[in-house]
Amino acid sequence: MEHRSHSAQPSRSRRRPHVGRRALAAAMALAALALTACGGSTPGSAGADGEVTLQLWDTDTRPERSANLKQLIDMFEKKNPGIKVTYLGLPTDSYMQKIDTAIATKSTPDLLTPKASDLSALVAQGALAPLDDRFAKGGWAERVDRSMVDITKAAAPDGKLYMTPATSLADAVYYRKDWYDKVGLGAPASWNDFFTAAQKLTDKGSGRFGYTIRGGAGFFPQFVQMVYPQAGVASFFREDGTSTLDDPAVVEAAQKYVGLYKTATAESDLTADFKAMVAQFTAGGAGMLSHSIGSYPTITKTLQPAAVGVAAPLPAADGSTVLTGRVTTGFAMFNNSRHRDAAWKFLEFTMSQEGNSFWAKASGYIPGNLAVEKESWVQDSPVLNAAVAAGKAPNVRFLNQPYYLPEFNSITNTDMRPDWQRVLQGQLSVREFLTTWAAKLTQAQQRYQKLKK
């Protein structure tokens, strides 16, 4: 099950059939009415007894997650007897079209579970309510991890807080401890350790490889995880708005990373996506896998936890540590909600120790609430404990994804992939690849900076 949110964003096609404006408006209104009907209530409605009913739209409807979210809602309702929350799961592959329709027809619900990569589009339409004032007045700045707040704000084009920093993902390198023990290797503590292990664990004759590289869908987050920290570069853009993809240190690190393909990885990795990588790792085809902490429950369903090691973030040659994959997940409320105070109560519950502890544990993510970080279930989890400790280490820097760029997802998730596969096949040089796509990202960033002025 894919958990790396920035690689799991469904493509958001905004193409619509060529129809007249009236027909389009009618279709959008009907779609909105259908959505409301599915939810079984009018968003933000208040009953005769004064009970408020909020409607929550969920953009991530994996069955286990949906069940957990409904349990979180039950917990909230028991603590807030005057407020009911109805749940509506949106289609994973078209949820933004549904939301866009609701925005256009002014029929948005009260609450939403947006992805960080959705914030730019939603904020541009004025759909979400900024939470900064309520967050400050509620004293949440002292109770929620500061880095999660900053990362959440950085995803919005105006730098405001539109989503509760409830939980966060982080990147990790998983390794087969049993394989390491057999060849006499200790846990990887440097990039040299990692590359040495990748070669030493490879036995092509028996179909075992040291690493599994992601050549298919979702390749870019893994590329960033394995290249930027190695290069010691902690920003996608320089101060002048130019992309760091063509930074000499990034190019050198990428060349070393690409060198793993077919020497320490399976040739079939050319098209590997998340499921293929995890299958290789858990079935004994690969000794190391890099992905988010959200993969740990999936991996340990097949492998015994004692056989799986988690490498702390590996430092760059200059000793600095760059953390990648820190993407917050949380809850937002719409500007058009008629019961913002009630909606805010729900958002507060997701950040409270009770609500946050349940939701973070059920999700397998880093909790945003600082008191929850100290709970035993976090301390006893190898992957969460390592991720929390990494975020508090001295000299650590966070590499934030520029989700505020409308083009970022399409460029990195779709447009770059054919060229990446040409690089792996030796048909395009790493330098040419990075120079070409650095120019595309630079154009997007400079266009954004121009619009901000």
Short mmCIF file of C-alpha atoms in Angstrom, two decimals:
data_model
loop_
_atom_site.label_atom_id
_atom_site.label_comp_id
_atom_site.label_asym_id
_atom_site.label_seq_id
_atom_site.Cartn_x
_atom_site.Cartn_y
_atom_site.Cartn_z
CA MET A 1 0.00 0.00 0.00
CA GLU A 2 1.48 3.32 -1.09
CA HIS A 3 2.00 5.76 1.73
CA ARG A 4 4.42 8.31 0.34
CA SER A 5 1.96 11.08 -0.11
CA HIS A 6 3.98 13.15 -2.57
CA SER A 7 4.36 10.15 -4.82
CA ALA A 8 0.85 8.95 -4.33
CA GLN A 9 -0.95 12.01 -5.55
CA PRO A 10 -3.52 11.00 -8.11
CA SER A 11 -3.19 12.84 -11.38
CA ARG A 12 -5.65 15.65 -11.50
CA SER A 13 -7.01 16.07 -14.96
CA ARG A 14 -8.89 19.33 -15.33
CA ARG A 15 -9.98 18.69 -18.88
CA ARG A 16 -13.67 18.88 -19.45
CA PRO A 17 -15.70 18.07 -22.53
CA HIS A 18 -16.45 21.06 -24.76
CA VAL A 19 -19.94 21.98 -23.69
CA GLY A 20 -21.80 25.21 -23.41
CA ARG A 21 -21.52 27.25 -20.23
CA ARG A 22 -25.13 26.64 -19.19
CA ALA A 23 -24.85 22.91 -19.77
CA LEU A 24 -21.59 22.81 -17.86
CA ALA A 25 -23.04 24.76 -14.95
CA ALA A 26 -26.03 22.45 -14.85
CA ALA A 27 -23.82 19.38 -14.85
CA MET A 28 -21.69 20.80 -12.07
CA ALA A 29 -24.74 21.64 -9.98
CA LEU A 30 -26.15 18.14 -10.46
CA ALA A 31 -22.82 16.61 -9.48
CA ALA A 32 -22.72 18.73 -6.35
CA LEU A 33 -26.27 17.75 -5.46
CA ALA A 34 -25.37 14.10 -5.98
CA LEU A 35 -22.41 14.45 -3.64
CA THR A 36 -24.54 16.10 -1.01
CA ALA A 37 -27.12 13.36 -1.34
CA CYS A 38 -24.41 10.72 -0.92
CA GLY A 39 -23.32 12.39 2.30
CA GLY A 40 -26.84 12.11 3.69
CA SER A 41 -26.95 15.62 5.12
CA THR A 42 -26.67 19.25 4.25
CA PRO A 43 -23.17 20.53 4.98
CA GLY A 44 -23.01 22.61 8.12
CA SER A 45 -26.66 22.05 8.99
CA ALA A 46 -28.14 22.64 12.42
CA GLY A 47 -31.07 20.60 13.71
CA ALA A 48 -34.10 21.90 15.60
CA ASP A 49 -32.47 20.84 18.85
CA GLY A 50 -29.42 22.98 18.06
CA GLU A 51 -27.24 20.01 17.17
CA VAL A 52 -24.72 20.88 14.49
CA THR A 53 -23.97 18.43 11.71
CA LEU A 54 -20.67 18.85 9.91
CA GLN A 55 -19.79 17.09 6.70
CA LEU A 56 -16.27 15.79 6.15
CA TRP A 57 -14.97 14.84 2.71
CA ASP A 58 -12.08 12.39 2.69
CA THR A 59 -9.61 12.26 -0.22
CA ASP A 60 -7.83 9.07 0.85
CA THR A 61 -10.28 6.21 1.06
CA ARG A 62 -8.10 3.18 1.68
CA PRO A 63 -10.45 0.85 3.60
CA GLU A 64 -8.34 0.54 6.76
CA ARG A 65 -7.72 4.29 6.87
CA SER A 66 -11.41 5.09 6.34
CA ALA A 67 -12.34 2.79 9.23
CA ASN A 68 -9.80 4.56 11.45
CA LEU A 69 -11.08 7.98 10.45
CA LYS A 70 -14.65 6.97 11.29
CA GLN A 71 -13.42 5.81 14.69
CA LEU A 72 -11.71 9.17 15.20
CA ILE A 73 -15.02 10.86 14.38
CA ASP A 74 -16.81 8.66 16.93
CA MET A 75 -14.27 9.67 19.58
CA PHE A 76 -14.83 13.35 18.75
CA GLU A 77 -18.61 13.07 18.87
CA LYS A 78 -18.51 11.45 22.32
CA LYS A 79 -16.53 14.41 23.64
CA ASN A 80 -18.71 16.93 21.80
CA PRO A 81 -22.34 15.75 22.12
CA GLY A 82 -23.77 18.75 20.27
CA ILE A 83 -21.78 18.10 17.10
CA LYS A 84 -22.19 15.31 14.56
CA VAL A 85 -19.78 14.66 11.70
CA THR A 86 -20.87 12.80 8.58
CA TYR A 87 -18.19 11.09 6.50
CA LEU A 88 -18.04 11.01 2.71
CA GLY A 89 -15.18 9.26 0.90
CA LEU A 90 -14.35 10.78 -2.49
CA PRO A 91 -13.08 8.75 -5.47
CA THR A 92 -9.29 8.57 -5.28
CA ASP A 93 -8.75 9.24 -8.97
CA SER A 94 -11.13 12.18 -9.32
CA TYR A 95 -11.55 13.77 -5.91
CA MET A 96 -10.21 17.16 -7.02
CA GLN A 97 -12.78 17.31 -9.82
CA LYS A 98 -15.51 16.75 -7.23
CA ILE A 99 -14.06 19.43 -4.99
CA ASP A 100 -13.65 21.88 -7.89
CA THR A 101 -17.31 21.34 -8.78
CA ALA A 102 -18.39 21.97 -5.22
CA ILE A 103 -16.31 25.15 -5.08
CA ALA A 104 -17.82 26.39 -8.36
CA THR A 105 -21.36 25.72 -7.14
CA LYS A 106 -20.72 26.97 -3.59
CA SER A 107 -21.65 23.60 -2.14
CA THR A 108 -18.47 22.69 -0.34
CA PRO A 109 -18.68 20.68 2.90
CA ASP A 110 -17.29 21.84 6.24
CA LEU A 111 -14.18 19.69 6.55
CA LEU A 112 -11.65 18.12 4.18
CA THR A 113 -8.59 15.88 4.34
CA PRO A 114 -6.47 17.58 1.65
CA LYS A 115 -3.03 16.43 0.61
CA ALA A 116 -0.23 18.96 0.90
CA SER A 117 0.00 18.99 -2.88
CA ASP A 118 -3.68 20.07 -3.08
CA LEU A 119 -3.27 23.23 -1.04
CA SER A 120 -1.95 25.42 -3.85
CA ALA A 121 -5.03 24.87 -6.05
CA LEU A 122 -7.50 25.14 -3.16
CA VAL A 123 -5.97 28.30 -1.74
CA ALA A 124 -5.82 29.88 -5.21
CA GLN A 125 -9.61 29.45 -5.41
CA GLY A 126 -10.11 30.93 -1.94
CA ALA A 127 -11.75 27.70 -0.83
CA LEU A 128 -10.01 26.99 2.47
CA ALA A 129 -10.15 29.01 5.69
CA PRO A 130 -6.78 30.12 7.08
CA LEU A 131 -6.23 28.69 10.55
CA ASP A 132 -3.41 30.91 11.80
CA ASP A 133 -5.42 33.06 14.23
CA ARG A 134 -7.33 30.15 15.78
CA PHE A 135 -4.11 28.12 16.00
CA ALA A 136 -2.35 30.96 17.84
CA LYS A 137 -5.28 31.74 20.18
CA GLY A 138 -5.63 28.07 21.07
CA GLY A 139 -2.01 27.88 22.20
CA TRP A 140 -1.24 25.14 19.68
CA ALA A 141 2.13 26.61 18.77
CA GLU A 142 3.45 25.32 22.09
CA ARG A 143 1.86 21.88 21.73
CA VAL A 144 2.54 20.99 18.09
CA ASP A 145 5.90 20.23 16.47
CA ARG A 146 7.26 23.49 15.07
CA SER A 147 8.83 21.88 12.01
CA MET A 148 5.47 20.37 11.01
CA VAL A 149 3.84 23.79 11.26
CA ASP A 150 6.54 25.33 9.07
CA ILE A 151 6.33 22.54 6.48
CA THR A 152 2.53 22.85 6.30
CA LYS A 153 2.72 26.61 5.81
CA ALA A 154 5.41 26.19 3.15
CA ALA A 155 3.01 24.12 1.02
CA ALA A 156 0.59 27.07 0.67
CA PRO A 157 1.31 29.79 -1.89
CA ASP A 158 0.77 32.58 0.65
CA GLY A 159 2.61 30.90 3.54
CA LYS A 160 -0.47 30.67 5.78
CA LEU A 161 -1.69 27.64 7.71
CA TYR A 162 -4.61 25.93 5.97
CA MET A 163 -4.28 22.40 7.34
CA THR A 164 -3.72 21.08 10.83
CA PRO A 165 -0.20 19.63 11.20
CA ALA A 166 -1.68 16.44 12.61
CA THR A 167 0.85 13.90 11.38
CA SER A 168 3.90 13.71 9.16
CA LEU A 169 5.61 11.24 6.90
CA ALA A 170 9.40 10.89 6.72
CA ASP A 171 11.79 8.97 4.52
CA ALA A 172 13.69 5.90 5.71
CA VAL A 173 16.11 3.33 4.32
CA TYR A 174 15.07 -0.21 5.20
CA TYR A 175 17.62 -3.02 5.14
CA ARG A 176 17.53 -6.76 5.71
CA LYS A 177 19.34 -7.21 9.03
CA ASP A 178 19.59 -10.95 8.47
CA TRP A 179 21.39 -10.36 5.15
CA TYR A 180 23.70 -7.82 6.75
CA ASP A 181 24.59 -10.25 9.53
CA LYS A 182 25.45 -13.01 7.06
CA VAL A 183 28.04 -10.87 5.24
CA GLY A 184 29.33 -9.22 8.38
CA LEU A 185 28.02 -5.71 7.79
CA GLY A 186 26.96 -3.28 10.50
CA ALA A 187 24.04 -0.88 10.14
CA PRO A 188 24.73 1.71 7.41
CA ALA A 189 25.92 4.96 8.98
CA SER A 190 27.25 6.75 5.88
CA TRP A 191 26.63 6.89 2.15
CA ASN A 192 29.80 4.89 1.61
CA ASP A 193 28.35 2.19 3.86
CA PHE A 194 25.17 2.20 1.79
CA PHE A 195 26.87 1.87 -1.60
CA THR A 196 29.31 -0.75 -0.30
CA ALA A 197 26.45 -2.81 1.11
CA ALA A 198 24.44 -2.52 -2.14
CA GLN A 199 27.26 -4.20 -4.05
CA LYS A 200 28.21 -6.69 -1.34
CA LEU A 201 24.64 -7.96 -0.91
CA THR A 202 24.21 -8.53 -4.65
CA ASP A 203 24.32 -12.08 -5.94
CA LYS A 204 22.93 -11.97 -9.47
CA GLY A 205 23.22 -15.71 -9.91
CA SER A 206 20.71 -16.32 -7.17
CA GLY A 207 18.48 -13.39 -8.15
CA ARG A 208 19.37 -11.35 -5.07
CA PHE A 209 20.24 -7.69 -5.36
CA GLY A 210 21.53 -5.20 -2.84
CA TYR A 211 18.95 -2.51 -3.59
CA THR A 212 15.74 -1.86 -5.50
CA ILE A 213 15.64 1.38 -7.47
CA ARG A 214 12.36 2.97 -8.52
CA GLY A 215 12.32 3.44 -12.28
CA GLY A 216 8.56 3.57 -12.71
CA ALA A 217 5.70 5.62 -11.30
CA GLY A 218 6.64 7.74 -8.30
CA PHE A 219 10.39 7.66 -9.02
CA PHE A 220 11.05 11.30 -8.12
CA PRO A 221 10.56 11.20 -4.32
CA GLN A 222 12.95 8.24 -4.07
CA PHE A 223 15.43 10.04 -6.33
CA VAL A 224 15.27 13.09 -4.06
CA GLN A 225 15.65 10.96 -0.93
CA MET A 226 18.77 9.27 -2.24
CA VAL A 227 20.43 12.23 -3.99
CA TYR A 228 19.81 15.52 -2.15
CA PRO A 229 20.95 14.35 1.33
CA GLN A 230 23.99 12.76 -0.25
CA ALA A 231 24.80 16.08 -1.96
CA GLY A 232 24.09 18.09 1.21
CA VAL A 233 21.64 20.34 -0.69
CA ALA A 234 18.56 21.35 1.32
CA SER A 235 16.55 23.45 -1.12
CA PHE A 236 14.97 22.90 -4.50
CA PHE A 237 15.74 26.48 -5.52
CA ARG A 238 18.51 29.02 -5.08
CA GLU A 239 17.75 32.54 -3.93
CA ASP A 240 17.55 33.73 -7.55
CA GLY A 241 14.80 31.20 -8.28
CA THR A 242 16.94 28.77 -10.27
CA SER A 243 16.59 25.05 -9.63
CA THR A 244 19.28 23.15 -7.75
CA LEU A 245 18.70 20.02 -9.85
CA ASP A 246 21.77 20.98 -11.87
CA ASP A 247 23.92 21.75 -8.81
CA PRO A 248 27.31 20.02 -9.32
CA ALA A 249 26.93 18.15 -6.01
CA VAL A 250 23.45 16.94 -7.01
CA VAL A 251 24.73 15.81 -10.41
CA GLU A 252 27.61 13.89 -8.82
CA ALA A 253 25.33 12.22 -6.26
CA ALA A 254 22.80 11.33 -8.97
CA GLN A 255 25.50 9.74 -11.12
CA LYS A 256 26.52 7.53 -8.22
CA TYR A 257 22.88 6.62 -7.53
CA VAL A 258 22.18 5.76 -11.18
CA GLY A 259 25.29 3.57 -11.13
CA LEU A 260 23.40 1.13 -8.92
CA TYR A 261 21.04 0.19 -11.76
CA LYS A 262 21.82 -3.31 -13.05
CA THR A 263 25.00 -3.53 -10.96
CA ALA A 264 23.20 -3.79 -7.62
CA THR A 265 19.55 -3.79 -8.75
CA ALA A 266 17.35 -5.95 -10.94
CA GLU A 267 17.04 -4.87 -14.57
CA SER A 268 13.25 -5.05 -14.13
CA ASP A 269 13.51 -2.08 -11.76
CA LEU A 270 13.27 0.09 -14.89
CA THR A 271 9.49 0.10 -14.44
CA ALA A 272 9.29 -0.67 -10.71
CA ASP A 273 6.67 1.19 -8.72
CA PHE A 274 6.00 1.03 -4.98
CA LYS A 275 4.32 -2.36 -5.04
CA ALA A 276 7.09 -3.91 -7.13
CA MET A 277 9.80 -2.55 -4.82
CA VAL A 278 8.13 -3.78 -1.65
CA ALA A 279 7.48 -7.17 -3.25
CA GLN A 280 11.17 -7.47 -4.12
CA PHE A 281 12.27 -6.49 -0.63
CA THR A 282 9.87 -8.71 1.27
CA ALA A 283 10.23 -11.71 -1.09
CA GLY A 284 14.02 -11.82 -0.76
CA GLY A 285 14.96 -10.16 -4.05
CA ALA A 286 16.52 -6.99 -2.62
CA GLY A 287 18.47 -6.24 0.54
CA MET A 288 17.63 -2.52 0.83
CA LEU A 289 14.64 -0.35 0.07
CA SER A 290 14.20 3.40 0.45
CA HIS A 291 10.70 4.72 1.06
CA SER A 292 8.60 6.49 3.68
CA ILE A 293 7.95 5.40 7.25
CA GLY A 294 4.39 4.60 6.19
CA SER A 295 5.73 1.45 4.49
CA TYR A 296 6.86 -0.13 7.73
CA PRO A 297 3.51 -1.76 8.63
CA THR A 298 3.25 -3.19 5.11
CA ILE A 299 6.79 -4.57 5.20
CA THR A 300 6.44 -6.13 8.64
CA LYS A 301 3.25 -7.92 7.63
CA THR A 302 5.54 -10.21 5.61
CA LEU A 303 8.92 -9.95 7.32
CA GLN A 304 9.56 -10.35 11.03
CA PRO A 305 10.39 -6.94 12.57
CA ALA A 306 13.66 -8.44 13.84
CA ALA A 307 14.75 -8.99 10.23
CA VAL A 308 14.15 -5.36 9.19
CA GLY A 309 16.60 -2.58 10.03
CA VAL A 310 15.89 1.13 9.68
CA ALA A 311 18.82 3.37 8.85
CA ALA A 312 18.81 6.82 10.38
CA PRO A 313 19.18 9.60 7.80
CA LEU A 314 22.68 9.36 6.35
CA PRO A 315 24.83 12.52 6.61
CA ALA A 316 26.43 14.32 3.69
CA ALA A 317 30.20 14.45 3.33
CA ASP A 318 30.27 17.81 5.14
CA GLY A 319 28.52 16.24 8.17
CA SER A 320 25.19 17.99 7.62
CA THR A 321 21.92 16.07 7.51
CA VAL A 322 19.17 16.86 5.04
CA LEU A 323 15.76 15.35 5.82
CA THR A 324 13.45 14.51 2.93
CA GLY A 325 9.91 13.23 2.66
CA ARG A 326 8.65 15.35 5.54
CA VAL A 327 5.12 15.87 4.30
CA THR A 328 2.41 16.74 6.77
CA THR A 329 -1.06 15.26 6.58
CA GLY A 330 -4.01 16.81 8.33
CA PHE A 331 -7.46 18.33 8.19
CA ALA A 332 -8.80 21.60 6.80
CA MET A 333 -12.07 23.52 6.84
CA PHE A 334 -13.78 25.33 4.01
CA ASN A 335 -14.40 29.05 3.99
CA ASN A 336 -18.06 28.46 3.21
CA SER A 337 -18.69 26.35 6.31
CA ARG A 338 -21.65 27.80 8.24
CA HIS A 339 -20.29 26.35 11.47
CA ARG A 340 -16.64 27.25 11.57
CA ASP A 341 -16.46 27.18 15.37
CA ALA A 342 -17.74 23.60 15.41
CA ALA A 343 -15.44 22.68 12.53
CA TRP A 344 -12.50 24.17 14.43
CA LYS A 345 -13.38 21.99 17.43
CA PHE A 346 -12.92 18.95 15.23
CA LEU A 347 -9.62 20.26 13.88
CA GLU A 348 -8.45 20.90 17.44
CA PHE A 349 -9.36 17.34 18.38
CA THR A 350 -7.07 16.01 15.65
CA MET A 351 -4.19 17.91 17.30
CA SER A 352 -5.12 17.08 20.91
CA GLN A 353 -3.22 14.36 22.75
CA GLU A 354 -6.19 11.97 22.70
CA GLY A 355 -7.18 12.44 19.08
CA ASN A 356 -3.66 12.84 17.75
CA SER A 357 -2.35 9.77 19.57
CA PHE A 358 -5.10 7.60 18.11
CA TRP A 359 -4.83 8.99 14.58
CA ALA A 360 -1.02 8.95 14.36
CA LYS A 361 -0.79 5.42 15.78
CA ALA A 362 -3.48 4.14 13.45
CA SER A 363 -1.75 5.80 10.47
CA GLY A 364 1.79 4.79 11.42
CA TYR A 365 2.93 8.41 11.01
CA ILE A 366 4.88 10.85 13.21
CA PRO A 367 2.45 12.57 15.61
CA GLY A 368 2.24 16.35 15.55
CA ASN A 369 1.39 16.69 19.24
CA LEU A 370 4.61 16.97 21.26
CA ALA A 371 3.20 15.04 24.24
CA VAL A 372 2.26 12.14 21.96
CA GLU A 373 5.86 11.95 20.72
CA LYS A 374 6.84 10.81 24.23
CA GLU A 375 4.26 8.02 24.44
CA SER A 376 5.57 4.45 24.61
CA TRP A 377 4.10 3.35 21.27
CA VAL A 378 6.26 5.99 19.53
CA GLN A 379 9.35 5.29 21.61
CA ASP A 380 9.03 1.52 21.02
CA SER A 381 8.66 1.82 17.24
CA PRO A 382 12.09 1.60 15.54
CA VAL A 383 10.96 3.55 12.51
CA LEU A 384 9.03 6.30 14.35
CA ASN A 385 11.62 6.67 17.07
CA ALA A 386 14.36 7.11 14.44
CA ALA A 387 12.27 9.63 12.49
CA VAL A 388 11.41 11.73 15.55
CA ALA A 389 15.03 11.72 16.73
CA ALA A 390 16.27 12.72 13.26
CA GLY A 391 14.01 15.74 13.23
CA LYS A 392 15.46 17.02 16.48
CA ALA A 393 19.13 16.36 15.69
CA PRO A 394 21.53 19.35 15.58
CA ASN A 395 22.51 20.73 12.18
CA VAL A 396 19.51 19.09 10.54
CA ARG A 397 17.87 20.78 7.58
CA PHE A 398 14.48 20.02 6.03
CA LEU A 399 14.06 19.80 2.25
CA ASN A 400 10.53 21.05 1.61
CA GLN A 401 8.75 20.04 -1.56
CA PRO A 402 7.58 23.16 -3.51
CA TYR A 403 3.94 22.12 -3.58
CA TYR A 404 2.99 25.78 -3.94
CA LEU A 405 4.00 25.44 -7.63
CA PRO A 406 0.95 24.35 -9.62
CA GLU A 407 3.19 22.52 -12.11
CA PHE A 408 5.35 20.67 -9.58
CA ASN A 409 3.32 17.46 -9.45
CA SER A 410 2.89 17.10 -13.19
CA ILE A 411 6.57 17.82 -13.88
CA THR A 412 7.98 15.44 -11.30
CA ASN A 413 5.32 12.72 -11.31
CA THR A 414 4.67 12.44 -15.03
CA ASP A 415 6.76 14.58 -17.35
CA MET A 416 10.22 13.59 -16.09
CA ARG A 417 9.67 9.84 -15.96
CA PRO A 418 10.37 8.91 -19.63
CA ASP A 419 13.69 10.76 -19.49
CA TRP A 420 14.53 9.12 -16.14
CA GLN A 421 14.06 5.71 -17.72
CA ARG A 422 16.29 6.79 -20.63
CA VAL A 423 18.94 7.73 -18.06
CA LEU A 424 18.75 4.29 -16.45
CA GLN A 425 19.10 2.66 -19.86
CA GLY A 426 22.15 4.76 -20.71
CA GLN A 427 20.37 6.66 -23.49
CA LEU A 428 20.60 10.05 -21.76
CA SER A 429 23.33 11.35 -19.47
CA VAL A 430 22.55 12.23 -15.87
CA ARG A 431 23.89 15.74 -16.42
CA GLU A 432 21.72 16.35 -19.50
CA PHE A 433 18.66 14.99 -17.71
CA LEU A 434 19.13 17.20 -14.67
CA THR A 435 20.03 20.29 -16.69
CA THR A 436 16.92 19.94 -18.86
CA TRP A 437 14.51 19.51 -15.97
CA ALA A 438 16.22 22.12 -13.82
CA ALA A 439 15.31 24.60 -16.55
CA LYS A 440 11.65 23.50 -16.43
CA LEU A 441 11.47 23.87 -12.66
CA THR A 442 13.25 27.22 -12.85
CA GLN A 443 10.62 28.49 -15.28
CA ALA A 444 7.85 27.37 -12.92
CA GLN A 445 9.49 28.97 -9.89
CA GLN A 446 10.24 32.26 -11.62
CA ARG A 447 6.69 32.40 -13.00
CA TYR A 448 5.42 31.91 -9.44
CA GLN A 449 7.73 34.60 -8.05
CA LYS A 450 6.59 37.03 -10.75
CA LEU A 451 2.92 36.44 -9.91
CA LYS A 452 3.59 37.01 -6.22
CA LYS A 453 4.92 40.53 -6.82
#
